PDB file of C-alpha atoms in Angstrom:
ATOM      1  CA  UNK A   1     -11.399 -18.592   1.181  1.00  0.00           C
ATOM      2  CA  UNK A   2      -8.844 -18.243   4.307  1.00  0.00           C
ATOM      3  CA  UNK A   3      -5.714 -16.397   3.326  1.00  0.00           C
ATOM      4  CA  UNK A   4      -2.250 -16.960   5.342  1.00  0.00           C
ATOM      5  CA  UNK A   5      -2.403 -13.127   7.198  1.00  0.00           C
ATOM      6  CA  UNK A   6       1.277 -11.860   6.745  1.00  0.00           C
ATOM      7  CA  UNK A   7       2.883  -9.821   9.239  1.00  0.00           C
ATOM      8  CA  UNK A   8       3.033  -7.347   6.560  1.00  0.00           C
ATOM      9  CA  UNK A   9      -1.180  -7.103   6.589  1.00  0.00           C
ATOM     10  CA  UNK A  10      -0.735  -7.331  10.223  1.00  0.00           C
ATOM     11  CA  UNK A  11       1.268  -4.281  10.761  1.00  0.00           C
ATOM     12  CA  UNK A  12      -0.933  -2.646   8.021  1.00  0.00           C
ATOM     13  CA  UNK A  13      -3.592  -2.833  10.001  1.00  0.00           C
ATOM     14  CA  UNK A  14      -2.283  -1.637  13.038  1.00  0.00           C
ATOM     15  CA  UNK A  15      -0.969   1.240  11.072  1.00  0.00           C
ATOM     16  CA  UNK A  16      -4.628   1.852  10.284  1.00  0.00           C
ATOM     17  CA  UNK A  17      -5.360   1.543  13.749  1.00  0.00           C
ATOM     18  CA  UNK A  18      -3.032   4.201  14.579  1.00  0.00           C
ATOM     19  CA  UNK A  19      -4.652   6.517  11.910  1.00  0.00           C
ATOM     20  CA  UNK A  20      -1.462   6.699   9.815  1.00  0.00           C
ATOM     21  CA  UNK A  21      -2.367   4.951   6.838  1.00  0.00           C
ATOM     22  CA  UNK A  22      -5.194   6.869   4.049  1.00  0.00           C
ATOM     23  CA  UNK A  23      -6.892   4.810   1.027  1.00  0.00           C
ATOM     24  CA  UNK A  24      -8.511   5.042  -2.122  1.00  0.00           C
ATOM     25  CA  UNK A  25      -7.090   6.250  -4.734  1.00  0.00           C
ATOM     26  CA  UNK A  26      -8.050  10.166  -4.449  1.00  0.00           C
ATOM     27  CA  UNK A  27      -6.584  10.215  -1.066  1.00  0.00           C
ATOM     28  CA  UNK A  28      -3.509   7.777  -1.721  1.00  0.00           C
ATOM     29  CA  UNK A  29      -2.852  10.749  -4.905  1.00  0.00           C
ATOM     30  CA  UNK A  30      -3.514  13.811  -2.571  1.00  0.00           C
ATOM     31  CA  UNK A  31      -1.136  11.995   0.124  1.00  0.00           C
ATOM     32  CA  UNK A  32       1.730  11.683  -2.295  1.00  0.00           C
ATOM     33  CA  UNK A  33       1.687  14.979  -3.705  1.00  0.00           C
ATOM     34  CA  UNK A  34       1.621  16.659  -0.331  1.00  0.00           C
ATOM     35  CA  UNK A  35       4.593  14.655   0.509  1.00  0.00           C
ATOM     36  CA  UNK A  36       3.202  12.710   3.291  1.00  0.00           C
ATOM     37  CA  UNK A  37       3.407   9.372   2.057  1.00  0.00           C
ATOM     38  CA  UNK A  38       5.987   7.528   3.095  1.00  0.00           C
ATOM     39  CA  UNK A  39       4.757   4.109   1.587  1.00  0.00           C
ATOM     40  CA  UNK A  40       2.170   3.504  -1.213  1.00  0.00           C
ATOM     41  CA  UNK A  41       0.597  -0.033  -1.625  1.00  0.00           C
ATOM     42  CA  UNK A  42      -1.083  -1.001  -4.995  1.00  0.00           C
ATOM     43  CA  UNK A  43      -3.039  -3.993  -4.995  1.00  0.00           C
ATOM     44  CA  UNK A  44      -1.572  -6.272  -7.036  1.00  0.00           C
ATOM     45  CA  UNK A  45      -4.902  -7.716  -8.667  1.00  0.00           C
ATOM     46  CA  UNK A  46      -5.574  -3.593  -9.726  1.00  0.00           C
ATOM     47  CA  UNK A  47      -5.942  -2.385 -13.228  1.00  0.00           C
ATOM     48  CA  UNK A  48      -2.817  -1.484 -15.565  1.00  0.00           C
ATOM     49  CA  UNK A  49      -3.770   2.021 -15.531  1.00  0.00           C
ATOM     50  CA  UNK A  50      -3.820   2.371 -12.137  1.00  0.00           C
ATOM     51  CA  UNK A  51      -0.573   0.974 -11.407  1.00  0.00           C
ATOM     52  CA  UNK A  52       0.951   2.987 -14.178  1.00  0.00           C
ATOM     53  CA  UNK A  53      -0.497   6.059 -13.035  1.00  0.00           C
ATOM     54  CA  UNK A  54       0.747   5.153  -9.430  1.00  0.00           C
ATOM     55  CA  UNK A  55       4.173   4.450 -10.296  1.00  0.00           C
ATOM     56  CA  UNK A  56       4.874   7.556 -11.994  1.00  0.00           C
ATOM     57  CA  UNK A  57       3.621   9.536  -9.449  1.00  0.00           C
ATOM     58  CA  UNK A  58       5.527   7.123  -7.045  1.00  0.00           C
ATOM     59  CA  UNK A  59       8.764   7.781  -8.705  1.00  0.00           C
ATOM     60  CA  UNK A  60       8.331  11.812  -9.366  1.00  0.00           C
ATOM     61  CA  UNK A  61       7.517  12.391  -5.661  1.00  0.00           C
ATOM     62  CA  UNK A  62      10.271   9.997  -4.835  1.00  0.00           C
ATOM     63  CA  UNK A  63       8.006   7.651  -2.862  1.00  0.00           C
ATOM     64  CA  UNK A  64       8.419   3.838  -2.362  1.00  0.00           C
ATOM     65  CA  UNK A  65       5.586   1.751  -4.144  1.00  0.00           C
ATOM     66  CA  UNK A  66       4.869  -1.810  -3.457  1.00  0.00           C
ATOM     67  CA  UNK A  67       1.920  -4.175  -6.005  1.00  0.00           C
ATOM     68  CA  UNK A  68       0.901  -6.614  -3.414  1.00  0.00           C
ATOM     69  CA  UNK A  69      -2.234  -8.256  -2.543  1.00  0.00           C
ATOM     70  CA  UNK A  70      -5.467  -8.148  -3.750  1.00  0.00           C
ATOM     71  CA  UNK A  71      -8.133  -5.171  -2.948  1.00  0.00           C
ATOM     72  CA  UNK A  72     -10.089  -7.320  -1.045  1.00  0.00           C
ATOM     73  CA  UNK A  73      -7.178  -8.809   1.087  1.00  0.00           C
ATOM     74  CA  UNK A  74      -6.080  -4.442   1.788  1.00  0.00           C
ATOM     75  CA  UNK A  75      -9.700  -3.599   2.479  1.00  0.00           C
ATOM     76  CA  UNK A  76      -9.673  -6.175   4.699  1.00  0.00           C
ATOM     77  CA  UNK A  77      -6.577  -5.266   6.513  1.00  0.00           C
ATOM     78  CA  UNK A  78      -7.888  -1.612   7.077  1.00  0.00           C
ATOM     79  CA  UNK A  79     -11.362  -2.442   7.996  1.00  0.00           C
ATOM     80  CA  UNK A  80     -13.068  -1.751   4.576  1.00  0.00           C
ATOM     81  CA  UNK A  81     -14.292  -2.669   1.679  1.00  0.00           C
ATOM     82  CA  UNK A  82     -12.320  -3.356  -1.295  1.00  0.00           C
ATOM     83  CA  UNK A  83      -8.769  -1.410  -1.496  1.00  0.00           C
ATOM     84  CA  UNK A  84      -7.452  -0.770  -4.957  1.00  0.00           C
ATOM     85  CA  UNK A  85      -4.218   1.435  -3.275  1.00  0.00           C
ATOM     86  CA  UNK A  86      -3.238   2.990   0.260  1.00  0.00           C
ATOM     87  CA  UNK A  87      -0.429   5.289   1.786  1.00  0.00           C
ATOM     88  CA  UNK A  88       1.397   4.769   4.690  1.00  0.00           C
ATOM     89  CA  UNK A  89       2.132   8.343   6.395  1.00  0.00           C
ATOM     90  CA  UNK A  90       4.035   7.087   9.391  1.00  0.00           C
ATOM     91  CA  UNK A  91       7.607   6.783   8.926  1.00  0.00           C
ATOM     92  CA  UNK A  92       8.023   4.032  11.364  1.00  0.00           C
ATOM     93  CA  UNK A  93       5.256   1.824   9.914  1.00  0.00           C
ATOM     94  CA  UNK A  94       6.604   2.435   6.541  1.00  0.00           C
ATOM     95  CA  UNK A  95       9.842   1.042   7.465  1.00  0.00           C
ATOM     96  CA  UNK A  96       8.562  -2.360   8.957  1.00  0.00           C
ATOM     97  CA  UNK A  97       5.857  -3.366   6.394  1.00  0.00           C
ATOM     98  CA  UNK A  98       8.674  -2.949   3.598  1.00  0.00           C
ATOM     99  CA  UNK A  99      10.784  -5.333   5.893  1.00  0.00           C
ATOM    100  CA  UNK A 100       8.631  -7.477   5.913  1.00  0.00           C
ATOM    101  CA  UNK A 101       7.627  -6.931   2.390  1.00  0.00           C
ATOM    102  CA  UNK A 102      10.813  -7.244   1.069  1.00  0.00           C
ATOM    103  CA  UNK A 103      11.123 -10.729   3.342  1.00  0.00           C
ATOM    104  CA  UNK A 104       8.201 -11.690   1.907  1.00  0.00           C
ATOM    105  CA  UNK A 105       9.125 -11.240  -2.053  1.00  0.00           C
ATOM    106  CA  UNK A 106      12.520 -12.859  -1.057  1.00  0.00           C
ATOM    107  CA  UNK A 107      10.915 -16.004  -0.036  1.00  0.00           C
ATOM    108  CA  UNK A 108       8.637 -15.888  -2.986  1.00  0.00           C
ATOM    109  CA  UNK A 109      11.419 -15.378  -5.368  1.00  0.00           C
TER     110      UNK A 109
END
């Protein structure tokens, strides 16, 4: 199956790249609670625990959290397997894949 790649993927995986992006969901945690996340991605196609579990953490540590995707389409983007969640630890990055996260969701809406 081909999926459309959005700019958001794109710029995930040049975050990656760039070594400013962690996954999995031990690292994603670790990167939250050390207060180096500046982003956290959930795959959208993850279980309900997960993205409960991620969302409270995401609002105690104050940290922007996005469900999009599927795990295979965020694996993908970094270069891996499947991707159940991710952090962003770049600032900058952070700020342009919610742009264009936010464009995105707009559209969809």
């Amino acid at each position: 199956m081909f999926l459309k790649c959005s700019k958001a993927i794109s710029m995930l995986g040049l975050a990656t790249k760039a070594g400013k992006t962690v996954s999995g969901e031990f690292c994603t945690e670790k990167e939250i609670k050390c207060g180096r996340a500046k982003l956290v991605i959930v795959a959208a196609d993850a279980s309900d625990n997960t993205k409960k579990r991620f969302r409270n953490m995401c609002d105690f540590y104050n940290v922007p959290i996005y469900f999009y995707g599927e795990k295979d389409t965020l694996g993908h983007a970094m270069g891996k397997e499947f991707r159940a969640s991710l952090a962003v630890t770049d600032a900058g990055f952070a700020k342009g894949i919610r742009t264009h996260l936010d464009s995105e969701q707009d559209t969809i809406a």
